[in-house]
mmCIF file of C-alpha atoms and ligand atoms in Angstrom:
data_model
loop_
_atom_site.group_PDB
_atom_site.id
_atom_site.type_symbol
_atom_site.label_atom_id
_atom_site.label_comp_id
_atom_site.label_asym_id
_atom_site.label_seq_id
_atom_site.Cartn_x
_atom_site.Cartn_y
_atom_site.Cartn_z
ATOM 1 C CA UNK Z 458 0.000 0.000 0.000
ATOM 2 C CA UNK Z 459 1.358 2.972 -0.962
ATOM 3 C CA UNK Z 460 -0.315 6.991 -0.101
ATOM 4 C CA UNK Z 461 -1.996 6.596 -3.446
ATOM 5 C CA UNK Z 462 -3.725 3.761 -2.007
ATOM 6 C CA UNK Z 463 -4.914 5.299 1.230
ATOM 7 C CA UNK Z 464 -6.468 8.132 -0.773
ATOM 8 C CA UNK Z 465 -8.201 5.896 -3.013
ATOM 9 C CA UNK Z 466 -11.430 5.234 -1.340
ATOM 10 C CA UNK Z 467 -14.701 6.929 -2.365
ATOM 11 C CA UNK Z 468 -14.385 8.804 1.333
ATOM 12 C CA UNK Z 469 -10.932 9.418 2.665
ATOM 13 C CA UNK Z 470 -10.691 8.652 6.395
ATOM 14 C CA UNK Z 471 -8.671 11.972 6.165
ATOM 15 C CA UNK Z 472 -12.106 13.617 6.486
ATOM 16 C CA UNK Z 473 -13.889 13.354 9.459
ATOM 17 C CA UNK Z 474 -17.507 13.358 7.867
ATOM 18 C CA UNK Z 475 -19.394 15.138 4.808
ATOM 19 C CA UNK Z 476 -19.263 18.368 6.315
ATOM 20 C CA UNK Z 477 -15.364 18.502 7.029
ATOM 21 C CA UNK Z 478 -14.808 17.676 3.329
ATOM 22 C CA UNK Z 479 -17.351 19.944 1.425
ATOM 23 C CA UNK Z 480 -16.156 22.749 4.129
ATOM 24 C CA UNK Z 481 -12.390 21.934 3.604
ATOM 25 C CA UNK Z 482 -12.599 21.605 -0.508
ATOM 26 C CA UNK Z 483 -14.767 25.028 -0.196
ATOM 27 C CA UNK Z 484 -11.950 26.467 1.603
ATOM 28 C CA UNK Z 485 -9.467 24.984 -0.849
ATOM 29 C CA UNK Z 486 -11.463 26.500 -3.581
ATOM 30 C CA UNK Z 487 -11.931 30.204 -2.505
ATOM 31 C CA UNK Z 488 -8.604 30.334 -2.025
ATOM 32 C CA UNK Z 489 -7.353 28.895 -5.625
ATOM 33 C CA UNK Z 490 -9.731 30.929 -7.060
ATOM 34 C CA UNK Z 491 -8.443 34.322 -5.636
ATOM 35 C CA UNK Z 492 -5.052 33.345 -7.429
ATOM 36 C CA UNK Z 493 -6.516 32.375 -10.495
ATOM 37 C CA UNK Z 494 -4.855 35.168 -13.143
ATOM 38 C CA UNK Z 495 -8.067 35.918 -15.312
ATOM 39 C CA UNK Z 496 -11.465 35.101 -17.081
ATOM 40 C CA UNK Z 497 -9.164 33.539 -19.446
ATOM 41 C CA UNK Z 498 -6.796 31.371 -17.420
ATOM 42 C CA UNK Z 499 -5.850 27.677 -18.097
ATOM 43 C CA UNK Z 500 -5.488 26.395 -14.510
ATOM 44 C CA UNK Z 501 -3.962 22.637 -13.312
ATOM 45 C CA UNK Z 502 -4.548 21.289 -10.364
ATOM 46 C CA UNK Z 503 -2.392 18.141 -9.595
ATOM 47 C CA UNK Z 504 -3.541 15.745 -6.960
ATOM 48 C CA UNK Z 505 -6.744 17.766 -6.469
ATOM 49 C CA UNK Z 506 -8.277 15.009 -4.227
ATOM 50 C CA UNK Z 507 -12.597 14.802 -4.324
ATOM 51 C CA UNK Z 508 -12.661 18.767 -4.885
ATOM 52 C CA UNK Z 509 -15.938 19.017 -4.108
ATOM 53 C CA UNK Z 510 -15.855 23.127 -4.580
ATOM 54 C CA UNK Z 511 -14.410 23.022 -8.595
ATOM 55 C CA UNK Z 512 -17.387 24.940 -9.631
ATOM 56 C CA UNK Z 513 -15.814 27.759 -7.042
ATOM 57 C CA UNK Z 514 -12.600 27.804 -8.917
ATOM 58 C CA UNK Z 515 -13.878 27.460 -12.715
ATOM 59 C CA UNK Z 516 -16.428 30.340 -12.465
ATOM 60 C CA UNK Z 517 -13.253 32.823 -12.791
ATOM 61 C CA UNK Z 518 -11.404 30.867 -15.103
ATOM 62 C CA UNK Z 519 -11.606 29.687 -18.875
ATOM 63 C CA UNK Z 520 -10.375 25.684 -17.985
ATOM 64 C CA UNK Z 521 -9.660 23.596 -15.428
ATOM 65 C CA UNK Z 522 -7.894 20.362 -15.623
ATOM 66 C CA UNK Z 523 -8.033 18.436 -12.390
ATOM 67 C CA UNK Z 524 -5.550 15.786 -12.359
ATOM 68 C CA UNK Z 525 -5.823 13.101 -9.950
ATOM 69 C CA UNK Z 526 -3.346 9.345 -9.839
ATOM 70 C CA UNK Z 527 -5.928 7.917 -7.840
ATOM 71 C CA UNK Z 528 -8.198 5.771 -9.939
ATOM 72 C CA UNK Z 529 -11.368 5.756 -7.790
ATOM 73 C CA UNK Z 530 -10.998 9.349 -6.554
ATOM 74 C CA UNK Z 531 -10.476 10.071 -10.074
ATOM 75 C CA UNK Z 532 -13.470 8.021 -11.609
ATOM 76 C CA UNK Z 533 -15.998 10.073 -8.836
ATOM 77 C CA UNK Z 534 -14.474 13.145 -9.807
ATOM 78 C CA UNK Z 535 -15.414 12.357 -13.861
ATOM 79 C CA UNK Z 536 -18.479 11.342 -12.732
ATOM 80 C CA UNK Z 537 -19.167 14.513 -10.776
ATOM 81 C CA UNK Z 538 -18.033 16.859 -13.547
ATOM 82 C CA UNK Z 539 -19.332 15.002 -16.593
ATOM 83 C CA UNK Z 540 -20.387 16.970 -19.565
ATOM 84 C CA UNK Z 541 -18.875 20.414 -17.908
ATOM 85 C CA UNK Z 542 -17.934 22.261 -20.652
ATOM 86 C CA UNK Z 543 -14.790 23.450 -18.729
ATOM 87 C CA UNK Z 544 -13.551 20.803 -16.632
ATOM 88 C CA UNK Z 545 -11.665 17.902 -17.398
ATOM 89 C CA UNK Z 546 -10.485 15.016 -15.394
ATOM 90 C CA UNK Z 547 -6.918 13.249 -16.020
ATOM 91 C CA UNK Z 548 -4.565 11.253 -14.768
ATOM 92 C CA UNK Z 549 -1.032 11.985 -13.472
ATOM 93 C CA UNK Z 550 0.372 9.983 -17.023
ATOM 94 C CA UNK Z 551 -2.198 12.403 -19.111
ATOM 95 C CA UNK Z 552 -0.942 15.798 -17.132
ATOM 96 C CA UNK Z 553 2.330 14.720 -18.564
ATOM 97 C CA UNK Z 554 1.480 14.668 -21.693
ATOM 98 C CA UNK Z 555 -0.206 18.131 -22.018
ATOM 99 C CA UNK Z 556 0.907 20.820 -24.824
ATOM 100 C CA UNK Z 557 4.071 22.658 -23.110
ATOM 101 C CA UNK Z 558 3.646 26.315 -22.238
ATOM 102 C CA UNK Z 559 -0.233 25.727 -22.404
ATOM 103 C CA UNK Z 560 -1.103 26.774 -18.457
ATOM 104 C CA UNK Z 561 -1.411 29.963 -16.452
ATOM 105 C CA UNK Z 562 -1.810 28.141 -12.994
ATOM 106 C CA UNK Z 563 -0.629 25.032 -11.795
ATOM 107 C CA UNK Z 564 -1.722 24.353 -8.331
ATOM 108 C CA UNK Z 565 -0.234 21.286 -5.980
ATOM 109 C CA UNK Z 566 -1.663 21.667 -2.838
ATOM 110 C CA UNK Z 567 -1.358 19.318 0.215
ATOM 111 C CA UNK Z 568 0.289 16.641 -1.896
ATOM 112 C CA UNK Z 569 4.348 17.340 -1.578
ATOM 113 C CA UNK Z 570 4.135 15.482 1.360
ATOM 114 C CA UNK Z 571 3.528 12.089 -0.220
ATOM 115 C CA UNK Z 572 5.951 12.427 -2.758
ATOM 116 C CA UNK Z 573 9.891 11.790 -2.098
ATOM 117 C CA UNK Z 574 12.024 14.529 -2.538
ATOM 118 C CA UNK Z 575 12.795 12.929 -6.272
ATOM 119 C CA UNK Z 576 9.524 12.439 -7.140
ATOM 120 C CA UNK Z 577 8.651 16.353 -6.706
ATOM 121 C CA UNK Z 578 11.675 17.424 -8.340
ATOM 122 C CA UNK Z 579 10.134 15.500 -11.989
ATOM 123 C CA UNK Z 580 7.282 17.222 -11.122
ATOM 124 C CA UNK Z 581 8.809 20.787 -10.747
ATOM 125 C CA UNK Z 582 10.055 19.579 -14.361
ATOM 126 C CA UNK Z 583 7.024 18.962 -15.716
ATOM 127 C CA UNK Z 584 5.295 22.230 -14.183
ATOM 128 C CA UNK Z 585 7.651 24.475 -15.618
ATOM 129 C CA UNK Z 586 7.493 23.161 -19.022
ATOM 130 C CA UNK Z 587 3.498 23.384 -18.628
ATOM 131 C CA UNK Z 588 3.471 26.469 -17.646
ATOM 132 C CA UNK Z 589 3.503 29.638 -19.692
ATOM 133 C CA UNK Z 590 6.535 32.132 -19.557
ATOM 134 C CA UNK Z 591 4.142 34.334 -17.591
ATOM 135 C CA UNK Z 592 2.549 31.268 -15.427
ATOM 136 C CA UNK Z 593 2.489 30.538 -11.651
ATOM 137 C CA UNK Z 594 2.931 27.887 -9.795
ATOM 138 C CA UNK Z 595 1.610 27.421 -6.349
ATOM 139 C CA UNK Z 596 3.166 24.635 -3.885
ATOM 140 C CA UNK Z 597 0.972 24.368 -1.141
ATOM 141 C CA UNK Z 598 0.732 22.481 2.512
ATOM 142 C CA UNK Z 599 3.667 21.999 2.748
ATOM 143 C CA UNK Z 600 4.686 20.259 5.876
ATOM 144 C CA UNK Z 601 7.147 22.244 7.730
ATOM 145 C CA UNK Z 602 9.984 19.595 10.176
ATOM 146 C CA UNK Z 603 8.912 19.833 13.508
ATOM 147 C CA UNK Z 604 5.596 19.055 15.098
ATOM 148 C CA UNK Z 605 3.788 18.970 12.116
ATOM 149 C CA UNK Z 606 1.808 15.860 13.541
ATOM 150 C CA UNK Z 607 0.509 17.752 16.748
ATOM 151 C CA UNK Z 608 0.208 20.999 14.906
ATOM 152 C CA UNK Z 609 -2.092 19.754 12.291
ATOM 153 C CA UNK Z 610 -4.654 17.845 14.530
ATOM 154 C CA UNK Z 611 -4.755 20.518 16.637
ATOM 155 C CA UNK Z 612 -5.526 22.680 13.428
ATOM 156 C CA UNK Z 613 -8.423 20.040 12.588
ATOM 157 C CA UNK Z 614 -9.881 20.488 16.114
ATOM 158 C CA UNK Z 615 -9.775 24.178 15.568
ATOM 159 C CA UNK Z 616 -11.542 24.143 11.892
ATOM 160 C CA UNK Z 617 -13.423 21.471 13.388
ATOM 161 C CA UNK Z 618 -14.626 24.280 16.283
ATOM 162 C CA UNK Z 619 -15.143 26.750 14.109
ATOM 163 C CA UNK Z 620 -17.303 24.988 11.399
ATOM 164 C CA UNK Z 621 -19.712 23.040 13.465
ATOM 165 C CA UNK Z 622 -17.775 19.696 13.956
ATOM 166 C CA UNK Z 623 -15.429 19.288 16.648
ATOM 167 C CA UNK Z 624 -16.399 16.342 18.266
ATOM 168 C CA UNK Z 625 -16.833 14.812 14.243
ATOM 169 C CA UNK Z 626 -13.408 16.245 14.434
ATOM 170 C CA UNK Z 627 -12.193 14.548 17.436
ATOM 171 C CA UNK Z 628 -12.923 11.009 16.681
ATOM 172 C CA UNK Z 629 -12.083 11.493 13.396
ATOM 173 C CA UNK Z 630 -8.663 11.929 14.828
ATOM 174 C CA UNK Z 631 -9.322 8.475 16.714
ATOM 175 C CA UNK Z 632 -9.866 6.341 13.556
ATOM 176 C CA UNK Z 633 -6.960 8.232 11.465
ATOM 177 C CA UNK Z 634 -4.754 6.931 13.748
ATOM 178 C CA UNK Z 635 -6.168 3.482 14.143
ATOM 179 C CA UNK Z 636 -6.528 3.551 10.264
ATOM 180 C CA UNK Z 637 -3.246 2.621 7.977
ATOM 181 C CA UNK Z 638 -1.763 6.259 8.390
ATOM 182 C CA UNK Z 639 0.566 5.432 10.906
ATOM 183 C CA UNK Z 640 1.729 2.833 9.004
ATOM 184 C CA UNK Z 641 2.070 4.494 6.087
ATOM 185 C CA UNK Z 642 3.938 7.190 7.627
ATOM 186 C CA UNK Z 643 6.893 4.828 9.059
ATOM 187 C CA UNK Z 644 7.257 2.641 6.454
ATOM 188 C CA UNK Z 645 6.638 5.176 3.001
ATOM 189 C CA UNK Z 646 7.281 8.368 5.289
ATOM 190 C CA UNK Z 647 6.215 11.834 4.471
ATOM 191 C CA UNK Z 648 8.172 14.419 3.498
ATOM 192 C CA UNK Z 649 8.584 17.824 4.911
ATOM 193 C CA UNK Z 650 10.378 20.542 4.240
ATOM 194 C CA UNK Z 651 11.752 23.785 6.106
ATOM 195 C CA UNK Z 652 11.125 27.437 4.160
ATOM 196 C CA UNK Z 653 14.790 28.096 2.779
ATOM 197 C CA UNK Z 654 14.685 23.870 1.873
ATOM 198 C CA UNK Z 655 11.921 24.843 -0.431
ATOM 199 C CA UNK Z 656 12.830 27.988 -1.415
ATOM 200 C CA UNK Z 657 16.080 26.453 -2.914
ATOM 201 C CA UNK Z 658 14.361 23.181 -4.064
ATOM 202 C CA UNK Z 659 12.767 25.559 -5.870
ATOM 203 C CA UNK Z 660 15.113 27.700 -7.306
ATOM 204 C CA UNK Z 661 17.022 24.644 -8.434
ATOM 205 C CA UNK Z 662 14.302 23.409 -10.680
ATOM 206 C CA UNK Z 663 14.189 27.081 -12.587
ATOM 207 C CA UNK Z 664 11.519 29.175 -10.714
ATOM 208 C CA UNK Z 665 11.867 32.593 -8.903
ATOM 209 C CA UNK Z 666 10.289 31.377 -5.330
ATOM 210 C CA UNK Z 667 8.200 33.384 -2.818
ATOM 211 C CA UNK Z 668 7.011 32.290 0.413
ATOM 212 C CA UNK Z 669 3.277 33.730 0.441
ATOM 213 C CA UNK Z 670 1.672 35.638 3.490
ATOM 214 C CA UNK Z 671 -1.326 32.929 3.595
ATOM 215 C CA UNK Z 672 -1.145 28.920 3.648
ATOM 216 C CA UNK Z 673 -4.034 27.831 0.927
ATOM 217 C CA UNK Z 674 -6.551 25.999 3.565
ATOM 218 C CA UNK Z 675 -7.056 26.163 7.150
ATOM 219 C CA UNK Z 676 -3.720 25.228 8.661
ATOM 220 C CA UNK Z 677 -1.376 28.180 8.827
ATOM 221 C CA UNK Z 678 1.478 26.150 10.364
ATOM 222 C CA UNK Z 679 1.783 24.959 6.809
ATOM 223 C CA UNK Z 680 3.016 26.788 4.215
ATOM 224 C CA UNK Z 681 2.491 28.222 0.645
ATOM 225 C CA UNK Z 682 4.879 29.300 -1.868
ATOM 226 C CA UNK Z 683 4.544 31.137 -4.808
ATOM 227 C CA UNK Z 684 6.980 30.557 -7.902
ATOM 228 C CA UNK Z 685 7.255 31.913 -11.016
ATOM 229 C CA UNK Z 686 9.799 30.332 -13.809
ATOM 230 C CA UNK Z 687 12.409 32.008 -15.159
HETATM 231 C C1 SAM X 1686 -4.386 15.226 1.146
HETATM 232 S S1 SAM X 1686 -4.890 14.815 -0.484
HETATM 233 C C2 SAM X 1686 -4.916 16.425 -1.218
HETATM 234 C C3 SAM X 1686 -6.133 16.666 -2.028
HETATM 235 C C4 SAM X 1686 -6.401 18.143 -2.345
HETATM 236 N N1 SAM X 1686 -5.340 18.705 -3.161
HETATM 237 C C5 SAM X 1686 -6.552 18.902 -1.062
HETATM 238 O O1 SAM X 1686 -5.737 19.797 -0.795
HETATM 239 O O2 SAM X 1686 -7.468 18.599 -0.309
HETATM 240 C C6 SAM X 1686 -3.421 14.103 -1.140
HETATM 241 C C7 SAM X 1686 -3.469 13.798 -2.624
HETATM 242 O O3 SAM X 1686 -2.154 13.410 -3.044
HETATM 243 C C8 SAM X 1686 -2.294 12.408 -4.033
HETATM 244 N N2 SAM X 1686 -1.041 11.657 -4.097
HETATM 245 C C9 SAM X 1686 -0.447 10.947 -3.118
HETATM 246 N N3 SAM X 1686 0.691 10.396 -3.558
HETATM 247 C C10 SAM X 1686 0.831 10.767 -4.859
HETATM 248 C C11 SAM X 1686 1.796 10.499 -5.874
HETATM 249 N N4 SAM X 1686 2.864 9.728 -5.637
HETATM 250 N N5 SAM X 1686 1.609 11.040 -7.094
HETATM 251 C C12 SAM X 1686 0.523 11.831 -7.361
HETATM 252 N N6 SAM X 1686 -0.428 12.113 -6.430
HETATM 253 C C13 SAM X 1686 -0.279 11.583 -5.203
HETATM 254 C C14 SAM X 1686 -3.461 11.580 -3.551
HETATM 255 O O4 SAM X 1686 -4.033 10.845 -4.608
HETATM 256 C C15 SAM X 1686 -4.387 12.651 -2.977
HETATM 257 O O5 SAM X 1686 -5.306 13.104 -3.929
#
């Protein structure tokens, strides 16, 4: 089993009930959309997860592509957007494959983690070949070294307080750990990643990096960085 694997159920665990995912893809979405560059933008978004809130996201832009690698995530997801005239559903092998210099916006958010530091740098590849000249990329969630485990379920607890569900959100916390996360975590690992890491990850791979004043999502211990390529 692999992280793919643990997201690919028709309800992650990850969310604690209905209304922690529709008001966690919401929040996902409102923020995207504020960085969405015009009416006219192409916009990515890799590993996009159930993303309940497209429609959000896609009202201010002229396409969105919403790649997802795991298969029954990423079957719901056609299913859910079929016949939208500007929303299309792909795989990871697919997003690969798109025209270079075709995008305005990539967005990865909350997916870094799962990914070894190899497997991002291919994907900082890719991006910046997608991308326009003029095109942004925006790395979100990403997991800073220390105490990210405590930090982020005390994070849920707080969304989870402020948006009707904290109990939802404290034995949701329960069954994630008694689920295969822990598992996962020691034996594929997750990857985190201090700001000047990042920073010069990303400045390696070709893009002019900024740290931005606002983590995409509820959890502000994480962070969100900005790049453009040069
Ligand atoms: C926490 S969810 C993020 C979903 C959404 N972007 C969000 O912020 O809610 C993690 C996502 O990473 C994807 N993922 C995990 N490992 C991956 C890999 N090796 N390659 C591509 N996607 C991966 C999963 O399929 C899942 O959709």
């Amino acid at each position: 089993m692999d992280w793919i694997d643990f997201y690919d159920f028709k309800h992650s665990v990850i969310y604690v009930n209905a209304r922690h995912r529709d008001v966690h893809y919401r929040t996902i979405a409102q923020d995207i959309a504020k960085l969405v560059p015009s009416p006219t933008a192409h916009v990515l978004d890799y590993g996009c997860g159930e993303a309940t809130s497209a429609n959000l996201v896609v009202a201010g832009c002229a396409q969105l592509i919403l790649v997802e690698a795991a298969p029954n995530v990423r079957a719901s997801l056609a299913m859910r957007y079929a016949g939208h005239p500007k929303i299309s559903v792909i795989s990871a092998e697919q997003a690969a494959a798109l025209p270079k210099a075709s995008l305005d916006l990539i967005v990865m958010h909350s997916v870094a983690q799962y990914l070894s530091a190899a497997e991002l740098d291919r994907l900082l590849v890719l991006f910046h070949s997608l991308l326009k000249p003029d095109g942004l990329f925006v790395l979100g969630d990403i997991v800073p070294p220390h105490f990210a485990a405590p930090a982020a379920a005390l994070s849920l607890l707080r969304f989870g307080a402020a948006n009707g569900f904290f109990w939802a959100a404290f034995f949701g916390l329960m069954r994630i750990f008694v689920s295969d996360y822990l598992r996962l975590k020691k034996t594929v690992g997750l990857s985190h990643y201090a700001e000047v890491g990042m920073l010069e990850k990303l400045r390696r791979a070709g893009y002019a990096p900024e740290r931005s004043g606002h983590n995409i999502g509820h959890n502000q211990q994480r962070m969100t960085f900005l790049a453009r390529p040069v």
